mmCIF file of C-alpha atoms in Angstrom:
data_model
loop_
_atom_site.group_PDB
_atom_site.id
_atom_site.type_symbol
_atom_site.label_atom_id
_atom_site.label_comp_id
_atom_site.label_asym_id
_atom_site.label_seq_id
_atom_site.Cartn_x
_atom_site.Cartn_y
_atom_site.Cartn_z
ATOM 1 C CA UNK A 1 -76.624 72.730 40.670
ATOM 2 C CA UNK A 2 -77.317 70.100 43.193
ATOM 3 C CA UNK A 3 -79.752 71.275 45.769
ATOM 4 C CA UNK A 4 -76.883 71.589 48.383
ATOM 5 C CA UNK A 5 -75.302 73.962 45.871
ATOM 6 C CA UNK A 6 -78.216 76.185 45.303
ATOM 7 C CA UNK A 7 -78.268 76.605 49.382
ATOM 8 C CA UNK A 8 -74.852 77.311 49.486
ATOM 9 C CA UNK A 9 -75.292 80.177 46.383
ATOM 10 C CA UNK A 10 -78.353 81.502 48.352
ATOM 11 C CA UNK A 11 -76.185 81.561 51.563
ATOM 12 C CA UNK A 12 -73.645 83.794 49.713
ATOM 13 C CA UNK A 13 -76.285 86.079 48.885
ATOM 14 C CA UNK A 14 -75.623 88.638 51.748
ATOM 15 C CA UNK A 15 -71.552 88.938 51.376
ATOM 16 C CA UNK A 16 -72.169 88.855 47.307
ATOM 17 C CA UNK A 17 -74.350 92.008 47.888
ATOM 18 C CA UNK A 18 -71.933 94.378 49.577
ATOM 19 C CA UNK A 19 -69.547 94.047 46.816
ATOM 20 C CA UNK A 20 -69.407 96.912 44.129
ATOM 21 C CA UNK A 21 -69.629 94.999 41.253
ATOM 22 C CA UNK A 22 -70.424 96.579 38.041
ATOM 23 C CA UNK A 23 -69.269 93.455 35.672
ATOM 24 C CA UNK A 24 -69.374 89.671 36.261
ATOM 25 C CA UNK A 25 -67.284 87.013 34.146
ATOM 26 C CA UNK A 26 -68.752 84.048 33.798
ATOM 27 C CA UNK A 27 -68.020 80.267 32.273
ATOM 28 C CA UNK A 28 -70.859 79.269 29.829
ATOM 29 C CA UNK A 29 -71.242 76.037 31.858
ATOM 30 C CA UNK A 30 -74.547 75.664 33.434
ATOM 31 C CA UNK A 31 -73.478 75.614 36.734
ATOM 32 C CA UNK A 32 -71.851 78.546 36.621
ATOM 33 C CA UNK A 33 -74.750 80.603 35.230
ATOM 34 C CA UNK A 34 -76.871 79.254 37.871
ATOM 35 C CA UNK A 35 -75.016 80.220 40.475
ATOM 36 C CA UNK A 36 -74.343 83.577 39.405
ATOM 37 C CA UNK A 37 -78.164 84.063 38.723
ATOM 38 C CA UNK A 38 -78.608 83.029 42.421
ATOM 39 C CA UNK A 39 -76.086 84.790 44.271
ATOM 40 C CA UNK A 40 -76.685 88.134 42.815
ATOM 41 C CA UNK A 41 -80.566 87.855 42.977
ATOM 42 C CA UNK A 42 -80.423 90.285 46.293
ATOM 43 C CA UNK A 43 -77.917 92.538 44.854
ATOM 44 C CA UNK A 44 -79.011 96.072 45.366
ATOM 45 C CA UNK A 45 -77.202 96.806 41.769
ATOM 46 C CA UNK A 46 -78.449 94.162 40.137
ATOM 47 C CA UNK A 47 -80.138 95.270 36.927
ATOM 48 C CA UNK A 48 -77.426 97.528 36.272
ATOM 49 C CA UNK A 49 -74.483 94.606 36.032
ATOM 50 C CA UNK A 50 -73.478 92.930 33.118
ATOM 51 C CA UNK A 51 -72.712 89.588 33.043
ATOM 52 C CA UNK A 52 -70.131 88.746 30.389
ATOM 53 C CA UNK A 53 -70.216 85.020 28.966
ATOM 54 C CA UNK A 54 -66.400 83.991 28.509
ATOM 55 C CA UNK A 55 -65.317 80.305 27.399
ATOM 56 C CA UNK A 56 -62.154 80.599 28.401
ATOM 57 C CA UNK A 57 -62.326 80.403 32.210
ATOM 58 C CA UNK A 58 -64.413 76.987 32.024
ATOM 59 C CA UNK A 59 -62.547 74.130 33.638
ATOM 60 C CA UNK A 60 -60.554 71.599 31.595
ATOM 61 C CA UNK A 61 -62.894 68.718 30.063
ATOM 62 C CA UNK A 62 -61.710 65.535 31.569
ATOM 63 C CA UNK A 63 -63.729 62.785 29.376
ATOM 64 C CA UNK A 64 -66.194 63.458 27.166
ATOM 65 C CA UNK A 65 -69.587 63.535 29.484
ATOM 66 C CA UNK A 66 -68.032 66.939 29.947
ATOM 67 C CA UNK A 67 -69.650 68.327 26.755
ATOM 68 C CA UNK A 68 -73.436 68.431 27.258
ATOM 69 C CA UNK A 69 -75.849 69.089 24.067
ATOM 70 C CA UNK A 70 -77.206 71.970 24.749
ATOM 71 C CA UNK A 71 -76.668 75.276 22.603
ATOM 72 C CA UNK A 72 -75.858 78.174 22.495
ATOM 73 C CA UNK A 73 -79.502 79.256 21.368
ATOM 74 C CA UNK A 74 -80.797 77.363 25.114
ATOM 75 C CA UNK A 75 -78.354 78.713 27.168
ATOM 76 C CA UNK A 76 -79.305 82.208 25.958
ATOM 77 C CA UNK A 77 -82.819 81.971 25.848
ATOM 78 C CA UNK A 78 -82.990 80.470 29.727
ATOM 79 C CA UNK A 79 -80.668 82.720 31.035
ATOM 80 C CA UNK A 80 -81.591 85.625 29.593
ATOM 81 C CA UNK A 81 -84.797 85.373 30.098
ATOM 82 C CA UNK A 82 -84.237 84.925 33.665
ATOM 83 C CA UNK A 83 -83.969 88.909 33.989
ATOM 84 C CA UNK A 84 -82.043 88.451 36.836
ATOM 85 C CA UNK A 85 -78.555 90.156 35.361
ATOM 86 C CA UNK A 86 -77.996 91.210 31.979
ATOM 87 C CA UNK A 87 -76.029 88.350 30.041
ATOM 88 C CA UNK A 88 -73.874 89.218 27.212
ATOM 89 C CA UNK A 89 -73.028 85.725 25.171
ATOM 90 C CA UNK A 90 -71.409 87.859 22.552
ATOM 91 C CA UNK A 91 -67.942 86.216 22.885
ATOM 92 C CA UNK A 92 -69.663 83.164 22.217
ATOM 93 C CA UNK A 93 -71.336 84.140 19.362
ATOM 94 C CA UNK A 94 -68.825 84.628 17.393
ATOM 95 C CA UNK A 95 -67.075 81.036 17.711
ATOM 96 C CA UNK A 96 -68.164 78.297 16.270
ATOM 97 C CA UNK A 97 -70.272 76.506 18.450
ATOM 98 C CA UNK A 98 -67.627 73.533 18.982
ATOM 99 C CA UNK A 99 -65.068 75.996 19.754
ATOM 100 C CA UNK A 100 -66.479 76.863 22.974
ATOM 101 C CA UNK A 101 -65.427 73.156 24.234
ATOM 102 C CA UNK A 102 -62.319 73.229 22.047
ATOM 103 C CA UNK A 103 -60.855 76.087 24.250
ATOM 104 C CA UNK A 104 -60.445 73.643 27.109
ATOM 105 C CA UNK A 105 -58.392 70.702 25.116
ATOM 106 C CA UNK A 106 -54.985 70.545 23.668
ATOM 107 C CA UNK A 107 -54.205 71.984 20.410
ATOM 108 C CA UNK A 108 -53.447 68.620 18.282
ATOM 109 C CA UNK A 109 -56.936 66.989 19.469
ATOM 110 C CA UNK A 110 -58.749 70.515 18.264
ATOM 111 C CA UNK A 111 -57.170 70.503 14.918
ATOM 112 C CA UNK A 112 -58.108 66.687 14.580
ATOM 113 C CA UNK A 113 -61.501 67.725 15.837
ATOM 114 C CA UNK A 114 -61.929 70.961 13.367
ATOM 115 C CA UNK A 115 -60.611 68.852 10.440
ATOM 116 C CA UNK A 116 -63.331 65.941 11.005
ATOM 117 C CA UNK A 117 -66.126 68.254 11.481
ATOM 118 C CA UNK A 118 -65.286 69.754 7.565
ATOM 119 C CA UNK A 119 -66.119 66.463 6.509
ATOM 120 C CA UNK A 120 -69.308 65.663 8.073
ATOM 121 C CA UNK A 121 -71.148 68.895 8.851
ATOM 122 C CA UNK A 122 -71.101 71.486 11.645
ATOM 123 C CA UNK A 123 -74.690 70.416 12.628
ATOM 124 C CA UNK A 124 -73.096 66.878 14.018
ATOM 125 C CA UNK A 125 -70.354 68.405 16.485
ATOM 126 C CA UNK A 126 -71.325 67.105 19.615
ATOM 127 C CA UNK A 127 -71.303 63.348 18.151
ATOM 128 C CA UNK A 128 -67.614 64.188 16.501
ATOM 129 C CA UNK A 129 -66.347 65.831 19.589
ATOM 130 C CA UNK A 130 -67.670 62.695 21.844
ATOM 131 C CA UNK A 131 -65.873 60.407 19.652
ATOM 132 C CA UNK A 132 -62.575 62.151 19.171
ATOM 133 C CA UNK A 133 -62.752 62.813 22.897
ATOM 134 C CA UNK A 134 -63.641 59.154 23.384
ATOM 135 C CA UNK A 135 -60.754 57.948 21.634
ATOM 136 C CA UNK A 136 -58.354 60.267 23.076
ATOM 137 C CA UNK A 137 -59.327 59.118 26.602
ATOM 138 C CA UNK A 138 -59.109 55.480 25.794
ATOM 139 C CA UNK A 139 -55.644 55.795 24.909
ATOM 140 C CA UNK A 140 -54.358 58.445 27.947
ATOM 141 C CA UNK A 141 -52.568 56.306 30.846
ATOM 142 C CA UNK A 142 -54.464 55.617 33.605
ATOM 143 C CA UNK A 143 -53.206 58.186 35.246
ATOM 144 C CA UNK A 144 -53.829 61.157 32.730
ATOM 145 C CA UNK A 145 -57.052 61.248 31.783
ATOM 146 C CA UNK A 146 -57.572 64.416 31.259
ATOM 147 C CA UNK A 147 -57.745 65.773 27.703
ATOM 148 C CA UNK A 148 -56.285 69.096 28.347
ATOM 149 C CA UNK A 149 -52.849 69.389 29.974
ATOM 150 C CA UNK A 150 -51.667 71.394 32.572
ATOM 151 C CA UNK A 151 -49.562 73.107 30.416
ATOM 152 C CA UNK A 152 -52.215 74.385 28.004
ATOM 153 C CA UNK A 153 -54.480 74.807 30.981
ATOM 154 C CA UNK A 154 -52.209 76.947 32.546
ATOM 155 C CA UNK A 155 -51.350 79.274 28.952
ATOM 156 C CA UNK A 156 -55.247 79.408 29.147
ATOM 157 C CA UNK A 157 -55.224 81.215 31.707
ATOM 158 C CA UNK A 158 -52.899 83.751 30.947
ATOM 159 C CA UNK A 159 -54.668 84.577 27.912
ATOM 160 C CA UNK A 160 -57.756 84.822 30.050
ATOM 161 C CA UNK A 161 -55.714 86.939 32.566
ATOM 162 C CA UNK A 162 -54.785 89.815 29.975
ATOM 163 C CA UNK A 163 -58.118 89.167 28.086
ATOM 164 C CA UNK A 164 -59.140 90.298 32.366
ATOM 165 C CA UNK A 165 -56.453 93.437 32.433
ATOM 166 C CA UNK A 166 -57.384 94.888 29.171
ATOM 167 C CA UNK A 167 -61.343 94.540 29.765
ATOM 168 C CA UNK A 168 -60.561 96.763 33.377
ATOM 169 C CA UNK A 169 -58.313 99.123 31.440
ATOM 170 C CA UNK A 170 -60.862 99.836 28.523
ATOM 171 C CA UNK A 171 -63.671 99.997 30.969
ATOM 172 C CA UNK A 172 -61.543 102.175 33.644
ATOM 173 C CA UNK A 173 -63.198 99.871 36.713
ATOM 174 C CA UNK A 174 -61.413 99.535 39.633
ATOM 175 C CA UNK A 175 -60.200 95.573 39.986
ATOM 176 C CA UNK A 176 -63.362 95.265 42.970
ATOM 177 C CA UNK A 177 -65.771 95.984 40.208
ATOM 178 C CA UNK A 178 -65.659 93.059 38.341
ATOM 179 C CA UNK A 179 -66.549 89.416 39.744
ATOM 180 C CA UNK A 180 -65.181 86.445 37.866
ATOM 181 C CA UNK A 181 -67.418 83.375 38.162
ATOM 182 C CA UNK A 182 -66.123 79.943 36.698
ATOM 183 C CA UNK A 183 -66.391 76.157 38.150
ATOM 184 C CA UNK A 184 -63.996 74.981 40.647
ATOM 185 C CA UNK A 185 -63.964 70.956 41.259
ATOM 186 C CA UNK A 186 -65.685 70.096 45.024
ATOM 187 C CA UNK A 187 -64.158 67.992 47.737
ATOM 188 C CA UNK A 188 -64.486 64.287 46.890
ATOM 189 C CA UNK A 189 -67.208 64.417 50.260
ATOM 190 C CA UNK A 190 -69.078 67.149 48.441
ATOM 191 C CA UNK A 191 -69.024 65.376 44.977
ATOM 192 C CA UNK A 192 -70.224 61.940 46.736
ATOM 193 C CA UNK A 193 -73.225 64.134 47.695
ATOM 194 C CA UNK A 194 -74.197 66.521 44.752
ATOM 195 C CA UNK A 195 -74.363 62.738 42.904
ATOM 196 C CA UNK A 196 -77.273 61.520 44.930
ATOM 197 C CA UNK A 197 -80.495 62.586 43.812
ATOM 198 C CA UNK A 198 -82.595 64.773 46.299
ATOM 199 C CA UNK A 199 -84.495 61.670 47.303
ATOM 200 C CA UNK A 200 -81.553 59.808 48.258
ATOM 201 C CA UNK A 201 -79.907 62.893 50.267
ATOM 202 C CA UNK A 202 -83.019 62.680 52.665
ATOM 203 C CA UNK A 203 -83.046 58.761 53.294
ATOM 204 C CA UNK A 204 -79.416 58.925 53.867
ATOM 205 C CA UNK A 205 -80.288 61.671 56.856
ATOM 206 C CA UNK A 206 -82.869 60.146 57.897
ATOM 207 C CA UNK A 207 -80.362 56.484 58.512
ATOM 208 C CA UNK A 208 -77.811 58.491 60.393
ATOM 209 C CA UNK A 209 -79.842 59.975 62.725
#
């Protein structure tokens, strides 16, 4: 998170604590984690919730600086450690680690994607995701260049929707108990801003004053 995102997670603090939540769902991405160790820092329940780390929900990847190179080992160990809710990556630990990603693109470009990383190693699927990605992107029309499409996007998230139903069922929580957490894509203004590094936010206040 940008610094203008950690104030605005720190601002929901107050409305975040009056809800009763007993579960959160979160995307794996980064920002997502952040913000969910953030807003729920003040909650009075918060060592009793349970933050469950689901793949699914994460936004589409539109070109390939989507996939970072962390792993799953980092994301564990920081977020974990943290202490701030209990994380439970246990979804994610039983995917291979490129699946994660591959949840968010269409099904020929994952079976390309599986098929390449049998030949050269599971250790080197960041660099074969970038490049199958990379390729893929080249080749979209200018004005598709995302590599997941709506339609799989959209069957994603039914299958994260009754993934959602049967969790509440088997957990017999009332729909207000669980918070679902996952990236949503910021105004172009906003974007423009969380791009500028810290440094450059201030000079540009400092000009329009």
């Amino acid at each position: 998170l940008c610094s203008m995102g950690r104030a605005q997670a720190v601002a929901a603090q107050k409305l975040i604590a009056k809800l009763p939540t007993k579960y959160i769902i979160v995307s794996p991405l980064g920002r997502a984690l952040e913000t969910a160790d953030i807003i729920f820092a003040k909650h009075p329940q918060r060592k009793a919730i349970q933050a469950i780390v689901n793949p699914v929900i994460r936004e589409c990847i539109t070109n390939p600086d989507d996939i970072p190179n962390w792993t799953l080992k980092n994301q564990k160990d920081k977020y974990v450690a943290s202490g701030k809710v209990k994380y439970d990556f246990s979804i994610l630990e039983e995917l291979h680690p490129a699946l994660y990603f591959l949840e968010t693109v269409d099904p020929e470009l994952k079976e390309k994607t599986l098929e390449k990383l049998k030949e050269v190693g599971e250790e080197k699927y960041v660099e074969v995701m970038v490049d199958m990605m990379d390729k893929k992107a080249k080749s979209a029309p200018r004005h598709h260049k995302h590599l997941e499409s709506n339609e799989n996007a959209r069957k994603r998230a039914k299958v994260f929707l009754e993934w959602l139903q049967k969790f509440i069922r088997e957990k017999e929580l009332r729909p207000e108990e669980v918070t679902c957490l996952l990236y949503t894509s910021p105004s172009p203004r906003d974007r423009q801003k969380s791009r500028m590094p810290s440094s450059a936010c201030k000079k540009k206040k400092k000009k329009n004053k």
